[in-house]
Amino acid sequence: MHKKFIVFDIDGTLLTTEMKILDSTKQALISLKEKGHDIGIATGRDYTTAKSIVDELEIDTYVLCNGSVGYVGHELAHEEIFSKESMVKLIEIATENNDQIVFQTVNGLKRHFEEPGESLIKAYEGLGWSLPDYDGMFWSNNPIIQAMLFCKPEDLQIYTINEFRYVSWHKFGVDVIPREGSKATTVLKIAKENGCKPEDIVFFGDGMNDIELIEFSGIGVAMGNAETKVKEKANLITDSCDEHGIYNALKSLSLI
């Protein structure tokens, strides 16, 4: 069979709603490797929060922070760093609007304001994550590749910063990423550099930050728990992340 590059989102895709990896998913990935396919991850998570999944599934190609960094064979293959000027503007607007920011490097993240705020707390509690530590100068002292902004959806229009665009990942928060950056951009770059055409990419996702890659992949698969707009763009809608969606889709595509 013609070799494919099969890429998975993490939350709501590889992980169930209880943050577990189904045995059927693990078996499916083993079968893909046995058949000679390449496997990758594309997530909004940073390395620290993605590492346990990368390790458990023995995957060495992964795109993190919505495309701001990418690794092939565990080696850095792509990186985009925010400018200090744009971060100053982001902080100024958030301060005026009493919003919250979490800044991220590839290895970790810190919240910018000492008072975490209700939206940040709800978002993190919903994911079962502990709150990031506070460090008001983290943005200045480290190479920042992504941020999370917690504001009301109607207030997002005031964040007009040329370098950034905003991708919803939770009802309480958006990812702040480079305007030209995305999961899709970095996955396509890595695929091309490794001799893989876009039509040979199969991508599984569920969130708004997965739409571009679903559109640009040869086969875009939306999980049964995906948002409606994601399903509308998919070539295939499978079962939910709790109901063996990955295994069932790969079976129906005759990839395993």
Coordinates of C-alpha atoms in Angstrom, one line a residue:
M1 CA 0.0 0.0 0.0
H2 CA 1.1 3.6 -0.8
K3 CA 2.7 5.1 2.4
K4 CA 0.6 7.8 4.2
F5 CA 1.5 10.4 6.8
I6 CA -1.2 10.1 9.4
V7 CA -1.5 12.9 11.9
F8 CA -3.6 13.2 15.0
D9 CA -4.7 16.0 17.3
I10 CA -4.5 15.2 21.0
D11 CA -7.4 16.6 23.0
G12 CA -10.8 15.2 21.9
T13 CA -9.0 13.0 19.3
L14 CA -6.2 10.7 20.7
L15 CA -7.6 11.3 24.2
T16 CA -11.0 10.5 25.4
T17 CA -13.1 12.9 27.4
E18 CA -11.5 11.3 30.5
M19 CA -8.1 12.1 29.1
K20 CA -7.2 8.4 28.4
I21 CA -5.9 6.7 25.3
L22 CA -8.2 3.8 24.2
D23 CA -6.6 0.4 23.7
S24 CA -8.2 0.4 20.3
T25 CA -6.3 3.6 19.4
K26 CA -3.0 2.2 20.6
Q27 CA -3.6 -1.0 18.6
A28 CA -4.5 1.1 15.5
L29 CA -1.2 3.0 15.7
I30 CA 0.8 -0.2 16.1
S31 CA -0.9 -1.5 13.0
L32 CA -0.1 1.7 11.1
K33 CA 3.6 1.4 11.9
E34 CA 3.7 -2.2 11.0
K35 CA 2.2 -1.3 7.6
G36 CA 5.0 1.3 7.1
H37 CA 3.0 4.5 7.5
D38 CA 4.4 7.6 9.1
I39 CA 2.6 8.9 12.2
G40 CA 2.6 12.4 13.6
I41 CA 0.9 14.6 16.2
A42 CA -0.4 18.2 15.7
T43 CA -1.6 19.9 18.8
G44 CA -2.1 23.2 20.5
R45 CA -0.2 21.8 23.6
D46 CA 3.4 22.6 24.4
Y47 CA 6.1 19.9 24.8
T48 CA 5.6 19.6 28.6
T49 CA 1.9 18.8 28.3
A50 CA 2.3 16.7 25.1
K51 CA 5.3 14.7 26.2
S52 CA 3.4 11.9 28.0
I53 CA 1.3 11.2 24.9
V54 CA 4.3 11.4 22.6
D55 CA 6.2 8.9 24.9
E56 CA 3.3 6.5 25.4
L57 CA 2.6 6.2 21.7
E58 CA 6.3 6.3 20.7
I59 CA 5.8 9.1 18.1
D60 CA 8.9 11.1 17.1
T61 CA 7.2 13.6 14.7
Y62 CA 5.1 16.2 16.4
V63 CA 3.9 19.8 15.8
L64 CA 3.2 21.7 18.9
C65 CA 1.7 25.1 20.0
N66 CA -0.5 25.2 16.9
G67 CA 2.4 25.0 14.5
S68 CA 4.8 27.4 16.2
V69 CA 7.3 24.5 16.6
G70 CA 7.7 21.2 14.9
Y71 CA 10.0 18.2 15.6
V72 CA 11.0 15.3 13.3
G73 CA 12.9 12.4 14.9
H74 CA 12.7 14.4 18.1
E75 CA 14.9 17.1 16.5
L76 CA 13.6 20.7 16.1
A77 CA 12.6 21.3 12.5
H78 CA 10.5 24.5 12.7
E79 CA 10.2 27.4 15.1
E80 CA 8.5 30.8 15.2
I81 CA 9.1 33.3 18.0
F82 CA 6.9 36.3 18.9
S83 CA 8.3 39.8 18.7
K84 CA 8.7 41.8 21.9
E85 CA 6.7 44.7 20.3
S86 CA 3.6 42.6 19.6
M87 CA 3.7 41.1 23.1
V88 CA 3.8 44.5 24.7
K89 CA 0.7 45.5 22.7
L90 CA -1.1 42.3 23.8
I91 CA -0.3 43.0 27.4
E92 CA -1.4 46.6 27.2
I93 CA -4.8 45.7 25.7
A94 CA -5.3 42.8 28.2
T95 CA -4.5 45.1 31.1
E96 CA -7.0 47.7 29.9
N97 CA -9.7 45.1 29.4
N98 CA -8.9 43.1 32.6
D99 CA -8.3 39.9 30.5
Q100 CA -5.9 37.1 31.2
I101 CA -2.8 35.9 29.3
V102 CA -0.7 32.7 29.5
F103 CA 2.6 32.9 27.6
Q104 CA 4.2 29.7 26.3
T105 CA 7.7 28.5 25.3
V106 CA 8.1 25.1 23.8
N107 CA 9.0 23.7 27.3
G108 CA 6.5 25.5 29.6
L109 CA 4.1 28.3 30.3
K110 CA 3.4 30.9 32.9
R111 CA 0.4 33.2 33.5
H112 CA 1.2 36.9 33.1
F113 CA -1.1 38.4 35.7
E114 CA -0.9 37.5 39.4
E115 CA -4.7 37.2 39.7
P116 CA -5.7 34.3 37.4
G117 CA -9.3 35.4 36.7
E118 CA -12.5 33.4 36.3
S119 CA -12.2 32.4 32.6
L120 CA -8.7 31.0 33.0
I121 CA -9.7 29.0 36.0
K122 CA -12.7 27.6 34.3
A123 CA -10.8 26.6 31.2
Y124 CA -8.0 24.9 33.1
E125 CA -10.4 23.1 35.5
G126 CA -12.4 21.9 32.5
L127 CA -9.3 20.2 31.1
G128 CA -8.2 18.9 34.5
W129 CA -5.0 20.9 34.4
S130 CA -3.4 22.8 37.3
L131 CA -3.1 26.6 36.9
P132 CA 0.2 27.9 35.4
D133 CA 2.5 29.6 37.8
Y134 CA 2.7 33.4 37.8
D135 CA 5.7 35.1 36.2
G136 CA 5.1 38.7 35.0
M137 CA 8.4 38.8 33.2
F138 CA 8.3 35.4 31.5
W139 CA 7.4 37.0 28.2
S140 CA 10.5 39.2 28.3
N141 CA 13.0 36.7 29.4
N142 CA 12.1 33.7 27.2
P143 CA 11.5 32.9 23.5
I144 CA 7.6 32.9 23.4
I145 CA 6.0 30.9 20.6
Q146 CA 2.4 31.0 21.6
A147 CA 0.0 32.6 24.1
M148 CA -3.4 31.9 25.4
L149 CA -5.8 34.8 25.8
F150 CA -8.9 34.6 28.0
C151 CA -11.4 37.2 27.1
K152 CA -15.1 37.5 26.1
P153 CA -15.6 36.5 22.5
E154 CA -17.1 40.0 21.7
D155 CA -13.9 41.7 23.1
L156 CA -11.6 39.8 20.7
Q157 CA -12.1 42.5 18.1
I158 CA -10.1 45.0 20.1
Y159 CA -7.0 42.8 19.9
T160 CA -5.8 44.2 16.5
I161 CA -2.2 43.2 16.4
N162 CA -0.7 42.6 12.9
E163 CA 1.6 39.8 14.0
F164 CA -1.1 37.7 15.6
R165 CA -4.2 35.8 14.8
Y166 CA -6.6 34.1 17.3
V167 CA -7.9 30.5 17.2
S168 CA -10.6 29.4 19.5
W169 CA -9.8 26.2 21.4
H170 CA -12.2 26.6 24.4
K171 CA -15.3 28.6 25.1
F172 CA -13.3 30.6 27.6
G173 CA -10.1 31.0 25.6
V174 CA -8.3 31.5 22.3
D175 CA -4.7 30.6 21.2
V176 CA -2.6 33.5 20.1
I177 CA -0.4 32.4 17.2
P178 CA 1.7 34.0 14.4
R179 CA -0.6 35.3 11.7
E180 CA 0.9 33.1 9.0
G181 CA 1.4 30.1 11.4
S182 CA -0.9 27.1 11.9
K183 CA -0.9 23.4 12.5
A184 CA -1.5 23.1 8.7
T185 CA 1.4 25.3 7.7
T186 CA 3.9 23.4 9.8
V187 CA 2.6 19.9 9.0
L188 CA 2.6 20.6 5.3
K189 CA 6.2 22.0 5.6
I190 CA 7.4 18.9 7.4
A191 CA 5.6 16.6 5.0
K192 CA 7.2 18.3 2.0
E193 CA 10.7 18.2 3.5
N194 CA 10.2 14.4 4.0
G195 CA 8.9 13.7 0.5
C196 CA 5.2 13.5 1.4
K197 CA 2.6 15.2 -0.8
P198 CA -0.5 16.9 0.8
E199 CA -2.7 14.2 -0.8
D200 CA -0.9 11.6 1.2
I201 CA -1.7 13.2 4.6
V202 CA -4.6 11.8 6.7
F203 CA -5.5 14.1 9.6
F204 CA -7.8 13.5 12.6
G205 CA -9.1 16.4 14.6
D206 CA -12.1 17.9 16.4
G207 CA -11.5 21.6 17.1
M208 CA -11.6 24.9 15.3
N209 CA -7.8 25.0 15.2
D210 CA -8.0 21.7 13.1
I211 CA -10.1 23.1 10.2
E212 CA -7.2 24.2 8.0
L213 CA -5.4 20.9 8.3
I214 CA -8.6 19.0 7.6
E215 CA -9.0 21.1 4.5
F216 CA -5.5 20.8 3.2
S217 CA -5.0 17.0 3.9
G218 CA -5.7 14.4 1.4
I219 CA -8.2 12.9 3.9
G220 CA -9.5 15.1 6.7
V221 CA -11.3 13.1 9.4
A222 CA -13.5 14.8 12.0
M223 CA -14.2 13.0 15.2
G224 CA -17.8 12.4 16.2
N225 CA -17.4 14.8 19.0
A226 CA -16.0 17.5 16.7
E227 CA -17.6 20.9 16.4
T228 CA -20.1 21.3 13.6
K229 CA -17.9 23.6 11.5
V230 CA -15.1 21.0 11.6
K231 CA -17.5 18.2 10.5
E232 CA -18.6 20.4 7.6
K233 CA -15.0 20.5 6.2
A234 CA -14.2 16.9 6.7
N235 CA -14.0 14.1 4.1
L236 CA -15.1 11.6 6.7
I237 CA -16.9 11.9 10.1
T238 CA -16.0 9.0 12.4
D239 CA -17.3 8.0 15.9
S240 CA -16.4 10.0 19.0
C241 CA -13.1 9.9 20.8
D242 CA -14.9 7.8 23.5
E243 CA -16.3 5.3 20.9
H244 CA -13.2 4.0 19.0
G245 CA -13.4 6.8 16.4
I246 CA -9.8 6.5 15.3
Y247 CA -9.7 2.7 15.1
N248 CA -13.1 2.6 13.2
A249 CA -12.0 5.3 10.7
L250 CA -8.7 3.7 9.9
K251 CA -10.5 0.4 9.4
S252 CA -13.0 2.0 7.0
L253 CA -10.2 3.6 5.1
S254 CA -8.4 0.2 4.8
L255 CA -5.3 1.7 6.5
I256 CA -5.2 -1.0 9.2

